[in-house]
Amino acid sequence: MVQTVILEGFENRQLITTQSKVEPYNMYIMSRDISESWSYLTGYYEGIVRYNYQLNQVDQLLIPNGFQLSSNSFYNEYFYCSRLMWEGKTANLILNQIDCKNLILKDSITLKIEDNSSNPENSSLSETELYGLGERYLVVCVPQIESQKFTRHSNCILVDFLENKYYSIPEKIGQDDTFLNVNNIKVIDKKNKKFVYFTTGSLSYSNKKNAWNHREKENSNFTESIVIIDYNLFIEQIKNDLPISETCIVGQCDNSESFVLENNKNECVYWYKHNLRDETYILKMFNPFSENYLEKIIDGKYDVIYFFNDDLYGVKENEHTQVLYDASNNKELYTIGNSSYFYYGNKEWVVFFKTPTNSFNMKWIVHDLIHNKEVASMESPHPTVDYIKENNTIIFIK
């Protein structure tokens, strides 16, 4: 049966899950004390927190002066964060590297970026995205500053912390896509082989559906791609100013299709695609190490779909309920009602939350499906919930 652990001591702070592990730790981004004042220029975040799930111990690293931006992964034990320091219309993007295994603040590099469109408090540079690729490399995606441009980013940069240099990433991907619409970058590895994979797209799934329904006949390009490329080749081509080849695109959508979601599972990349013309859904998986494809038509339309261990699950939503299904056979597993929302679940248990009437708290509930009973709950105004696969434990942090 699933276990639950409550970590206390963060009542005045918010912890953000990272979906990343540095064995044997779960890693979290920690906010400043929410009872104190802070500004855009000082940043909302103050440090990182590690939870050792083997020893049930917590420790943390505070970042001097705090930070506004952070990478969304801790790949290969390294994490990146940054803060913006302004000199007139020039932003100094100070990038810091953190060794999470030893909990040490290491190197820093500063990028200078001009923004003549607004004052620092309103600058879109606060939406800069960071993607750590390990100990040496970081991708920095600078948001679109000019409103008449229609890509997500104005520039994407590869930072080399060993060389203390940076390189502009070539825009072109194949014939129809651009790196300026990248929205997720990850590294997957197995033994001594590594791949970089990322997705592109200028619109969210819901916005693309709306664009299809209302602008079908317009000649807009809303291409979405899933790209997988050898890690070393990715770095080498950027440093030699070479674009990414069409052969690296493993999945693509034109204006009449959209990726509902994508993710990686072990060494495989999977994506769930919706054909907007005929309302069909398909699940595809690709293993870059074996170069094997798997394709499966899903029996049932799901608003959310995910893997848990080796099983596939889906959630269907309507105005009154959310229903969890075993997506491999479309079997209903559990239903929650109004004002309740699934966090995660499988064939044995579900975690969901709801907001009690006349309360600012969120109530989180763990329900055992095998014995059909509630086994744990917690109320908090700003809780963090996480799951540790290694010991089948749900963590509540408050």
mmCIF file of C-alpha atoms in Angstrom:
data_model
loop_
_atom_site.group_PDB
_atom_site.id
_atom_site.type_symbol
_atom_site.label_atom_id
_atom_site.label_comp_id
_atom_site.label_asym_id
_atom_site.label_seq_id
_atom_site.Cartn_x
_atom_site.Cartn_y
_atom_site.Cartn_z
ATOM 1 C CA MET A 1 0.000 0.000 0.000
ATOM 2 C CA VAL A 2 1.163 3.542 -0.713
ATOM 3 C CA GLN A 3 2.855 5.388 2.162
ATOM 4 C CA THR A 4 2.547 9.081 3.019
ATOM 5 C CA VAL A 5 5.088 11.452 4.570
ATOM 6 C CA ILE A 6 4.407 14.997 5.795
ATOM 7 C CA LEU A 7 7.353 17.411 5.831
ATOM 8 C CA GLU A 8 6.745 20.442 8.028
ATOM 9 C CA GLY A 9 8.663 23.644 8.605
ATOM 10 C CA PHE A 10 7.815 25.446 5.355
ATOM 11 C CA GLU A 11 4.576 27.106 6.467
ATOM 12 C CA ASN A 12 5.759 30.555 5.301
ATOM 13 C CA ARG A 13 7.356 29.408 2.070
ATOM 14 C CA GLN A 14 6.227 27.793 -1.135
ATOM 15 C CA LEU A 15 8.107 24.781 -2.497
ATOM 16 C CA ILE A 16 7.905 24.024 -6.213
ATOM 17 C CA THR A 17 8.289 20.441 -7.421
ATOM 18 C CA THR A 18 10.832 19.929 -10.184
ATOM 19 C CA GLN A 19 9.911 16.478 -11.504
ATOM 20 C CA SER A 20 13.635 15.776 -11.121
ATOM 21 C CA LYS A 21 15.690 13.537 -8.883
ATOM 22 C CA VAL A 22 19.321 13.540 -7.860
ATOM 23 C CA GLU A 23 19.564 10.141 -6.206
ATOM 24 C CA PRO A 24 18.712 9.698 -3.369
ATOM 25 C CA TYR A 25 17.070 13.132 -3.267
ATOM 26 C CA ASN A 26 13.871 14.760 -4.436
ATOM 27 C CA MET A 27 14.607 18.371 -5.361
ATOM 28 C CA TYR A 28 12.457 21.479 -4.830
ATOM 29 C CA ILE A 29 12.694 25.197 -5.551
ATOM 30 C CA MET A 30 11.987 27.319 -2.458
ATOM 31 C CA SER A 31 10.366 30.754 -2.397
ATOM 32 C CA ARG A 32 11.197 33.622 -0.103
ATOM 33 C CA ASP A 33 9.197 34.005 3.101
ATOM 34 C CA ILE A 34 5.736 34.848 1.747
ATOM 35 C CA SER A 35 4.989 37.043 4.770
ATOM 36 C CA GLU A 36 7.789 39.432 3.730
ATOM 37 C CA SER A 37 7.729 41.933 0.893
ATOM 38 C CA TRP A 38 9.620 41.192 -2.302
ATOM 39 C CA SER A 39 9.813 42.744 -5.743
ATOM 40 C CA TYR A 40 10.367 41.677 -9.306
ATOM 41 C CA LEU A 41 13.916 43.023 -9.114
ATOM 42 C CA THR A 42 14.855 40.926 -6.069
ATOM 43 C CA GLY A 43 13.073 37.800 -7.263
ATOM 44 C CA TYR A 44 10.531 35.483 -5.646
ATOM 45 C CA TYR A 45 12.836 32.488 -5.080
ATOM 46 C CA GLU A 46 15.517 32.094 -2.458
ATOM 47 C CA GLY A 47 17.039 28.625 -2.694
ATOM 48 C CA ILE A 48 16.643 24.906 -3.291
ATOM 49 C CA VAL A 49 15.593 22.142 -0.907
ATOM 50 C CA ARG A 50 16.639 18.483 -0.966
ATOM 51 C CA TYR A 51 14.694 15.670 0.611
ATOM 52 C CA ASN A 52 16.666 12.461 1.206
ATOM 53 C CA TYR A 53 13.951 9.818 0.994
ATOM 54 C CA GLN A 54 16.307 7.077 2.201
ATOM 55 C CA LEU A 55 17.199 8.869 5.441
ATOM 56 C CA ASN A 56 14.052 11.047 5.706
ATOM 57 C CA GLN A 57 16.221 14.175 5.990
ATOM 58 C CA VAL A 58 15.824 17.685 4.576
ATOM 59 C CA ASP A 59 18.529 20.244 3.820
ATOM 60 C CA GLN A 60 18.691 23.391 1.736
ATOM 61 C CA LEU A 61 20.934 25.883 -0.066
ATOM 62 C CA LEU A 62 20.151 29.603 -0.006
ATOM 63 C CA ILE A 63 21.189 31.611 -3.081
ATOM 64 C CA PRO A 64 22.704 35.044 -2.245
ATOM 65 C CA ASN A 65 20.370 37.818 -3.453
ATOM 66 C CA GLY A 66 17.762 35.245 -4.513
ATOM 67 C CA PHE A 67 16.687 34.558 -8.091
ATOM 68 C CA GLN A 68 13.794 35.106 -10.500
ATOM 69 C CA LEU A 69 14.297 32.301 -13.017
ATOM 70 C CA SER A 70 15.291 28.652 -12.789
ATOM 71 C CA SER A 71 15.852 25.661 -15.011
ATOM 72 C CA ASN A 72 13.047 23.133 -15.016
ATOM 73 C CA SER A 73 15.331 20.148 -14.497
ATOM 74 C CA PHE A 74 18.266 18.925 -12.418
ATOM 75 C CA TYR A 75 19.726 16.729 -15.131
ATOM 76 C CA ASN A 76 23.035 15.099 -14.175
ATOM 77 C CA GLU A 77 23.006 16.673 -10.700
ATOM 78 C CA TYR A 78 23.207 20.281 -11.912
ATOM 79 C CA PHE A 79 20.649 23.054 -11.560
ATOM 80 C CA TYR A 80 20.656 26.589 -12.970
ATOM 81 C CA CYS A 81 19.053 29.786 -11.759
ATOM 82 C CA SER A 82 19.339 33.444 -12.660
ATOM 83 C CA ARG A 83 18.447 36.956 -11.672
ATOM 84 C CA LEU A 84 18.106 40.126 -13.734
ATOM 85 C CA MET A 85 20.111 43.238 -12.846
ATOM 86 C CA TRP A 86 19.300 46.314 -14.913
ATOM 87 C CA GLU A 87 21.504 49.114 -16.225
ATOM 88 C CA GLY A 88 19.089 51.445 -17.998
ATOM 89 C CA LYS A 89 17.539 49.392 -20.811
ATOM 90 C CA THR A 90 20.221 46.691 -20.581
ATOM 91 C CA ALA A 91 19.461 43.599 -18.528
ATOM 92 C CA ASN A 92 22.329 41.639 -17.045
ATOM 93 C CA LEU A 93 21.071 38.052 -16.904
ATOM 94 C CA ILE A 94 23.277 36.524 -14.190
ATOM 95 C CA LEU A 95 23.280 32.735 -14.608
ATOM 96 C CA ASN A 96 24.303 30.606 -11.632
ATOM 97 C CA GLN A 97 25.206 26.922 -11.652
ATOM 98 C CA ILE A 98 24.499 24.713 -8.634
ATOM 99 C CA ASP A 99 26.023 21.315 -7.859
ATOM 100 C CA CYS A 100 23.039 19.577 -6.254
ATOM 101 C CA LYS A 101 24.917 16.456 -5.167
ATOM 102 C CA ASN A 102 27.229 18.492 -2.956
ATOM 103 C CA LEU A 103 24.840 21.434 -2.488
ATOM 104 C CA ILE A 104 27.371 24.000 -3.687
ATOM 105 C CA LEU A 105 26.877 27.248 -5.610
ATOM 106 C CA LYS A 106 29.428 27.094 -8.415
ATOM 107 C CA ASP A 107 30.063 29.153 -11.542
ATOM 108 C CA SER A 108 28.209 32.166 -12.919
ATOM 109 C CA ILE A 109 28.032 33.751 -16.367
ATOM 110 C CA THR A 110 26.377 37.056 -17.302
ATOM 111 C CA LEU A 111 24.476 37.679 -20.543
ATOM 112 C CA LYS A 112 23.617 41.238 -21.573
ATOM 113 C CA ILE A 113 20.219 41.669 -23.248
ATOM 114 C CA GLU A 114 18.682 44.911 -24.519
ATOM 115 C CA ASP A 115 14.997 45.641 -23.965
ATOM 116 C CA ASN A 116 13.930 49.074 -25.187
ATOM 117 C CA SER A 117 10.225 48.243 -25.149
ATOM 118 C CA SER A 118 9.392 48.723 -21.464
ATOM 119 C CA ASN A 119 10.680 49.466 -17.990
ATOM 120 C CA PRO A 120 12.300 46.638 -15.961
ATOM 121 C CA GLU A 121 9.204 46.004 -13.858
ATOM 122 C CA ASN A 122 7.161 45.122 -16.967
ATOM 123 C CA SER A 123 9.837 43.532 -19.122
ATOM 124 C CA SER A 124 8.994 40.249 -20.822
ATOM 125 C CA LEU A 125 12.527 39.117 -19.950
ATOM 126 C CA SER A 126 11.039 37.825 -16.704
ATOM 127 C CA GLU A 127 9.653 34.991 -18.876
ATOM 128 C CA THR A 128 13.101 33.856 -20.047
ATOM 129 C CA GLU A 129 13.317 30.041 -20.021
ATOM 130 C CA LEU A 130 16.332 28.012 -18.827
ATOM 131 C CA TYR A 131 17.006 24.380 -19.781
ATOM 132 C CA GLY A 132 19.952 22.672 -18.110
ATOM 133 C CA LEU A 133 21.760 20.023 -20.173
ATOM 134 C CA GLY A 134 24.096 18.835 -17.419
ATOM 135 C CA GLU A 135 27.296 20.064 -15.839
ATOM 136 C CA ARG A 136 28.546 22.083 -18.792
ATOM 137 C CA TYR A 137 25.680 23.389 -20.926
ATOM 138 C CA LEU A 138 22.582 25.524 -20.483
ATOM 139 C CA VAL A 139 20.059 26.660 -23.105
ATOM 140 C CA VAL A 140 18.632 30.152 -22.541
ATOM 141 C CA CYS A 141 15.464 31.055 -24.472
ATOM 142 C CA VAL A 142 14.899 34.815 -24.545
ATOM 143 C CA PRO A 143 11.171 35.659 -24.913
ATOM 144 C CA GLN A 144 9.797 37.611 -27.828
ATOM 145 C CA ILE A 145 10.171 41.301 -27.054
ATOM 146 C CA GLU A 146 8.692 42.727 -30.278
ATOM 147 C CA SER A 147 4.902 42.312 -30.236
ATOM 148 C CA GLN A 148 4.623 42.080 -34.035
ATOM 149 C CA LYS A 149 6.755 38.931 -34.104
ATOM 150 C CA PHE A 150 4.974 35.575 -33.960
ATOM 151 C CA THR A 151 7.548 33.212 -32.473
ATOM 152 C CA ARG A 152 7.732 32.324 -28.770
ATOM 153 C CA HIS A 153 11.343 33.473 -28.461
ATOM 154 C CA SER A 154 13.442 36.239 -29.997
ATOM 155 C CA ASN A 155 16.700 34.333 -29.532
ATOM 156 C CA CYS A 156 17.923 31.027 -28.109
ATOM 157 C CA ILE A 157 21.428 30.722 -26.698
ATOM 158 C CA LEU A 158 23.675 27.813 -25.727
ATOM 159 C CA VAL A 159 25.879 28.694 -22.736
ATOM 160 C CA ASP A 160 29.103 26.709 -22.238
ATOM 161 C CA PHE A 161 30.202 27.003 -18.601
ATOM 162 C CA LEU A 162 33.533 25.282 -19.253
ATOM 163 C CA GLU A 163 34.568 27.605 -22.089
ATOM 164 C CA ASN A 164 32.822 30.565 -20.451
ATOM 165 C CA LYS A 165 31.275 31.319 -23.852
ATOM 166 C CA TYR A 166 27.846 31.376 -25.451
ATOM 167 C CA TYR A 167 26.518 30.607 -28.925
ATOM 168 C CA SER A 168 23.354 31.688 -30.733
ATOM 169 C CA ILE A 169 21.327 28.611 -31.719
ATOM 170 C CA PRO A 170 20.459 28.474 -35.458
ATOM 171 C CA GLU A 171 16.741 29.044 -35.950
ATOM 172 C CA LYS A 172 15.868 26.574 -38.699
ATOM 173 C CA ILE A 173 14.573 23.043 -38.022
ATOM 174 C CA GLY A 174 13.980 21.140 -41.237
ATOM 175 C CA GLN A 175 11.853 22.924 -43.854
ATOM 176 C CA ASP A 176 8.890 24.125 -41.818
ATOM 177 C CA ASP A 177 9.864 24.738 -38.216
ATOM 178 C CA THR A 178 12.005 26.976 -36.049
ATOM 179 C CA PHE A 179 13.919 26.627 -32.774
ATOM 180 C CA LEU A 180 12.388 29.980 -31.777
ATOM 181 C CA ASN A 181 9.199 28.063 -30.936
ATOM 182 C CA VAL A 182 10.906 25.522 -28.670
ATOM 183 C CA ASN A 183 8.942 24.948 -25.449
ATOM 184 C CA ASN A 184 10.603 22.008 -23.737
ATOM 185 C CA ILE A 185 14.141 20.615 -23.776
ATOM 186 C CA LYS A 186 15.303 17.462 -21.981
ATOM 187 C CA VAL A 187 18.182 15.009 -22.022
ATOM 188 C CA ILE A 188 17.638 11.250 -22.006
ATOM 189 C CA ASP A 189 20.529 8.872 -21.572
ATOM 190 C CA LYS A 190 21.333 5.197 -21.279
ATOM 191 C CA LYS A 191 24.828 4.059 -20.336
ATOM 192 C CA ASN A 192 27.218 6.100 -22.493
ATOM 193 C CA LYS A 193 24.705 7.357 -25.073
ATOM 194 C CA LYS A 194 22.753 10.611 -24.728
ATOM 195 C CA PHE A 195 20.076 12.357 -26.747
ATOM 196 C CA VAL A 196 18.520 15.813 -26.550
ATOM 197 C CA TYR A 197 14.806 15.914 -27.216
ATOM 198 C CA PHE A 198 12.509 18.914 -27.414
ATOM 199 C CA THR A 199 9.146 20.056 -28.732
ATOM 200 C CA THR A 200 8.166 23.150 -30.681
ATOM 201 C CA GLY A 201 4.940 25.057 -31.183
ATOM 202 C CA SER A 202 3.736 28.644 -30.922
ATOM 203 C CA LEU A 203 0.273 27.737 -29.570
ATOM 204 C CA SER A 204 -1.024 25.683 -26.661
ATOM 205 C CA TYR A 205 -3.267 22.700 -27.387
ATOM 206 C CA SER A 206 -6.474 24.610 -26.526
ATOM 207 C CA ASN A 207 -5.427 27.656 -28.561
ATOM 208 C CA LYS A 208 -4.577 25.507 -31.556
ATOM 209 C CA LYS A 209 -7.987 23.820 -31.424
ATOM 210 C CA ASN A 210 -9.578 27.272 -31.349
ATOM 211 C CA ALA A 211 -7.405 28.425 -34.263
ATOM 212 C CA TRP A 212 -8.475 25.376 -36.283
ATOM 213 C CA ASN A 213 -12.167 25.987 -35.583
ATOM 214 C CA HIS A 214 -12.073 29.683 -36.458
ATOM 215 C CA ARG A 215 -9.133 30.199 -38.805
ATOM 216 C CA GLU A 216 -8.999 26.942 -40.756
ATOM 217 C CA LYS A 217 -8.786 28.627 -44.152
ATOM 218 C CA GLU A 218 -6.091 31.129 -43.210
ATOM 219 C CA ASN A 219 -2.546 30.427 -44.272
ATOM 220 C CA SER A 220 -1.023 30.483 -40.774
ATOM 221 C CA ASN A 221 1.832 28.151 -39.873
ATOM 222 C CA PHE A 222 1.254 26.464 -36.525
ATOM 223 C CA THR A 223 3.696 23.599 -37.027
ATOM 224 C CA GLU A 224 4.567 21.505 -33.981
ATOM 225 C CA SER A 225 7.515 19.095 -33.937
ATOM 226 C CA ILE A 226 9.129 16.556 -31.666
ATOM 227 C CA VAL A 227 12.863 16.469 -32.276
ATOM 228 C CA ILE A 228 15.406 13.928 -31.019
ATOM 229 C CA ILE A 229 19.087 14.473 -31.767
ATOM 230 C CA ASP A 230 22.332 12.970 -30.530
ATOM 231 C CA TYR A 231 23.612 15.068 -27.610
ATOM 232 C CA ASN A 232 27.121 15.613 -28.965
ATOM 233 C CA LEU A 233 25.809 16.343 -32.458
ATOM 234 C CA PHE A 234 23.395 18.915 -31.026
ATOM 235 C CA ILE A 235 26.246 20.777 -29.304
ATOM 236 C CA GLU A 236 28.601 20.461 -32.287
ATOM 237 C CA GLN A 237 26.061 21.807 -34.788
ATOM 238 C CA ILE A 238 25.230 24.816 -32.635
ATOM 239 C CA LYS A 239 28.898 25.697 -32.217
ATOM 240 C CA ASN A 240 29.361 25.395 -35.996
ATOM 241 C CA ASP A 241 26.220 27.436 -36.690
ATOM 242 C CA LEU A 242 24.476 24.543 -38.456
ATOM 243 C CA PRO A 243 20.670 24.086 -38.404
ATOM 244 C CA ILE A 244 18.936 20.918 -37.242
ATOM 245 C CA SER A 245 18.161 18.465 -40.027
ATOM 246 C CA GLU A 246 14.695 17.255 -41.016
ATOM 247 C CA THR A 247 15.869 13.710 -40.197
ATOM 248 C CA CYS A 248 15.874 14.562 -36.474
ATOM 249 C CA ILE A 249 12.107 15.226 -36.465
ATOM 250 C CA VAL A 250 10.350 12.085 -35.158
ATOM 251 C CA GLY A 251 6.837 13.516 -34.897
ATOM 252 C CA GLN A 252 5.094 16.538 -36.391
ATOM 253 C CA CYS A 253 1.705 18.259 -36.532
ATOM 254 C CA ASP A 254 0.434 20.653 -39.180
ATOM 255 C CA ASN A 255 -2.457 23.092 -38.647
ATOM 256 C CA SER A 256 -5.005 20.245 -38.534
ATOM 257 C CA GLU A 257 -3.332 18.307 -35.702
ATOM 258 C CA SER A 258 -2.023 19.031 -32.228
ATOM 259 C CA PHE A 259 0.014 17.339 -29.542
ATOM 260 C CA VAL A 260 -2.149 16.976 -26.445
ATOM 261 C CA LEU A 261 0.954 16.154 -24.460
ATOM 262 C CA GLU A 262 4.462 14.712 -24.741
ATOM 263 C CA ASN A 263 6.895 13.299 -22.230
ATOM 264 C CA ASN A 264 9.641 10.763 -21.782
ATOM 265 C CA LYS A 265 9.475 7.448 -19.982
ATOM 266 C CA ASN A 266 12.804 5.798 -19.249
ATOM 267 C CA GLU A 267 14.638 5.942 -22.593
ATOM 268 C CA CYS A 268 11.458 6.389 -24.684
ATOM 269 C CA VAL A 269 9.722 9.560 -25.815
ATOM 270 C CA TYR A 270 5.947 9.384 -26.172
ATOM 271 C CA TRP A 271 3.339 11.783 -27.480
ATOM 272 C CA TYR A 272 -0.461 11.856 -27.615
ATOM 273 C CA LYS A 273 -1.775 13.470 -30.810
ATOM 274 C CA HIS A 274 -5.240 14.785 -31.703
ATOM 275 C CA ASN A 275 -6.339 14.956 -35.342
ATOM 276 C CA LEU A 276 -8.641 17.994 -35.443
ATOM 277 C CA ARG A 277 -10.183 16.972 -38.770
ATOM 278 C CA ASP A 278 -11.659 13.603 -37.776
ATOM 279 C CA GLU A 279 -11.431 13.822 -33.939
ATOM 280 C CA THR A 280 -9.177 10.767 -33.634
ATOM 281 C CA TYR A 281 -6.444 10.328 -31.048
ATOM 282 C CA ILE A 282 -3.249 8.349 -31.347
ATOM 283 C CA LEU A 283 -0.401 7.501 -28.971
ATOM 284 C CA LYS A 284 3.111 7.152 -30.381
ATOM 285 C CA MET A 285 6.365 6.167 -28.732
ATOM 286 C CA PHE A 286 9.922 6.253 -30.052
ATOM 287 C CA ASN A 287 13.060 4.741 -28.558
ATOM 288 C CA PRO A 288 16.111 6.587 -29.971
ATOM 289 C CA PHE A 289 18.501 3.939 -28.641
ATOM 290 C CA SER A 290 16.825 1.080 -30.533
ATOM 291 C CA GLU A 291 15.100 3.330 -33.132
ATOM 292 C CA ASN A 292 11.863 1.413 -32.553
ATOM 293 C CA TYR A 293 8.458 3.080 -33.025
ATOM 294 C CA LEU A 294 5.244 2.067 -31.267
ATOM 295 C CA GLU A 295 1.875 3.366 -32.392
ATOM 296 C CA LYS A 296 -1.505 2.803 -30.740
ATOM 297 C CA ILE A 297 -4.993 4.142 -31.382
ATOM 298 C CA ILE A 298 -6.497 5.103 -28.009
ATOM 299 C CA ASP A 299 -10.073 3.892 -27.399
ATOM 300 C CA GLY A 300 -11.476 6.949 -25.710
ATOM 301 C CA LYS A 301 -10.852 10.682 -25.701
ATOM 302 C CA TYR A 302 -8.912 11.824 -22.617
ATOM 303 C CA ASP A 303 -8.215 15.333 -21.399
ATOM 304 C CA VAL A 304 -5.105 14.114 -19.562
ATOM 305 C CA ILE A 305 -3.030 11.028 -20.276
ATOM 306 C CA TYR A 306 0.109 9.742 -18.521
ATOM 307 C CA PHE A 307 2.216 6.692 -17.760
ATOM 308 C CA PHE A 308 2.608 5.294 -14.264
ATOM 309 C CA ASN A 309 5.277 2.588 -14.184
ATOM 310 C CA ASP A 310 4.412 0.680 -17.384
ATOM 311 C CA ASP A 311 0.665 1.361 -17.391
ATOM 312 C CA LEU A 312 -1.224 4.076 -19.245
ATOM 313 C CA TYR A 313 -3.901 6.197 -17.539
ATOM 314 C CA GLY A 314 -6.295 8.880 -18.689
ATOM 315 C CA VAL A 315 -8.638 11.442 -17.148
ATOM 316 C CA LYS A 316 -11.914 12.610 -18.695
ATOM 317 C CA GLU A 317 -13.312 15.929 -17.504
ATOM 318 C CA ASN A 318 -16.723 17.543 -17.767
ATOM 319 C CA GLU A 319 -18.587 20.288 -15.941
ATOM 320 C CA HIS A 320 -19.411 18.123 -12.925
ATOM 321 C CA THR A 321 -16.839 15.305 -12.639
ATOM 322 C CA GLN A 322 -13.357 14.050 -13.400
ATOM 323 C CA VAL A 323 -12.991 10.333 -14.058
ATOM 324 C CA LEU A 324 -9.754 8.332 -13.942
ATOM 325 C CA TYR A 325 -9.447 5.447 -16.445
ATOM 326 C CA ASP A 326 -7.091 2.632 -17.214
ATOM 327 C CA ALA A 327 -6.397 3.882 -20.752
ATOM 328 C CA SER A 328 -5.209 0.482 -21.966
ATOM 329 C CA ASN A 329 -8.790 -0.865 -21.797
ATOM 330 C CA ASN A 330 -10.866 2.297 -21.114
ATOM 331 C CA LYS A 331 -11.900 0.905 -17.717
ATOM 332 C CA GLU A 332 -13.187 3.445 -15.191
ATOM 333 C CA LEU A 333 -11.187 3.481 -11.939
ATOM 334 C CA TYR A 334 -12.394 6.411 -9.824
ATOM 335 C CA THR A 335 -14.645 9.488 -10.055
ATOM 336 C CA ILE A 336 -14.404 12.789 -8.201
ATOM 337 C CA GLY A 337 -17.033 15.522 -8.196
ATOM 338 C CA ASN A 338 -17.347 19.284 -8.407
ATOM 339 C CA SER A 339 -14.454 21.398 -7.094
ATOM 340 C CA SER A 340 -12.155 18.364 -6.865
ATOM 341 C CA TYR A 341 -9.112 17.807 -9.065
ATOM 342 C CA PHE A 342 -6.889 14.806 -9.688
ATOM 343 C CA TYR A 343 -3.190 15.085 -8.973
ATOM 344 C CA TYR A 344 -2.164 11.499 -9.739
ATOM 345 C CA GLY A 345 -3.446 7.989 -9.563
ATOM 346 C CA ASN A 346 -3.148 4.358 -10.670
ATOM 347 C CA LYS A 347 -4.983 1.057 -10.194
ATOM 348 C CA GLU A 348 -4.233 1.025 -6.450
ATOM 349 C CA TRP A 349 -4.618 4.622 -5.234
ATOM 350 C CA VAL A 350 -5.474 8.177 -6.263
ATOM 351 C CA VAL A 351 -4.469 11.586 -4.946
ATOM 352 C CA PHE A 352 -6.815 14.532 -5.447
ATOM 353 C CA PHE A 353 -7.551 17.878 -3.832
ATOM 354 C CA LYS A 354 -10.523 20.105 -3.171
ATOM 355 C CA THR A 355 -11.152 23.476 -1.555
ATOM 356 C CA PRO A 356 -13.445 23.254 1.493
ATOM 357 C CA THR A 357 -16.274 25.790 1.706
ATOM 358 C CA ASN A 358 -15.337 29.076 3.414
ATOM 359 C CA SER A 359 -11.679 28.100 3.586
ATOM 360 C CA PHE A 360 -8.460 29.334 2.004
ATOM 361 C CA ASN A 361 -6.926 25.894 2.502
ATOM 362 C CA MET A 362 -6.652 23.107 -0.033
ATOM 363 C CA LYS A 363 -7.515 19.648 1.233
ATOM 364 C CA TRP A 364 -5.447 16.827 -0.274
ATOM 365 C CA ILE A 365 -6.759 13.277 -0.040
ATOM 366 C CA VAL A 366 -5.152 9.888 -0.685
ATOM 367 C CA HIS A 367 -7.763 7.221 -1.457
ATOM 368 C CA ASP A 368 -6.958 3.502 -1.453
ATOM 369 C CA LEU A 369 -8.801 1.931 -4.426
ATOM 370 C CA ILE A 370 -8.120 -1.636 -3.335
ATOM 371 C CA HIS A 371 -9.843 -1.188 0.047
ATOM 372 C CA ASN A 372 -12.033 1.751 -1.064
ATOM 373 C CA LYS A 373 -11.115 4.064 1.798
ATOM 374 C CA GLU A 374 -9.332 7.315 2.530
ATOM 375 C CA VAL A 375 -5.876 6.574 3.948
ATOM 376 C CA ALA A 376 -4.401 10.073 4.382
ATOM 377 C CA SER A 377 -5.286 13.758 4.033
ATOM 378 C CA MET A 378 -3.759 17.161 4.643
ATOM 379 C CA GLU A 379 -5.005 20.757 4.625
ATOM 380 C CA SER A 380 -2.754 23.708 3.828
ATOM 381 C CA PRO A 381 -3.104 27.090 2.060
ATOM 382 C CA HIS A 382 -0.105 26.405 -0.221
ATOM 383 C CA PRO A 383 0.884 22.726 -0.070
ATOM 384 C CA THR A 384 3.388 20.881 -2.243
ATOM 385 C CA VAL A 385 2.664 17.277 -3.179
ATOM 386 C CA ASP A 386 5.164 14.877 -4.706
ATOM 387 C CA TYR A 387 5.607 11.157 -5.304
ATOM 388 C CA ILE A 388 8.668 8.921 -4.799
ATOM 389 C CA LYS A 389 8.496 5.889 -7.028
ATOM 390 C CA GLU A 390 11.444 4.146 -5.334
ATOM 391 C CA ASN A 391 9.571 3.551 -2.075
ATOM 392 C CA ASN A 392 5.964 4.147 -3.218
ATOM 393 C CA THR A 393 5.568 7.232 -1.026
ATOM 394 C CA ILE A 394 3.503 10.391 -1.407
ATOM 395 C CA ILE A 395 5.080 13.497 0.138
ATOM 396 C CA PHE A 396 3.055 16.389 1.544
ATOM 397 C CA ILE A 397 5.054 19.524 2.304
ATOM 398 C CA LYS A 398 3.578 22.316 4.379
#
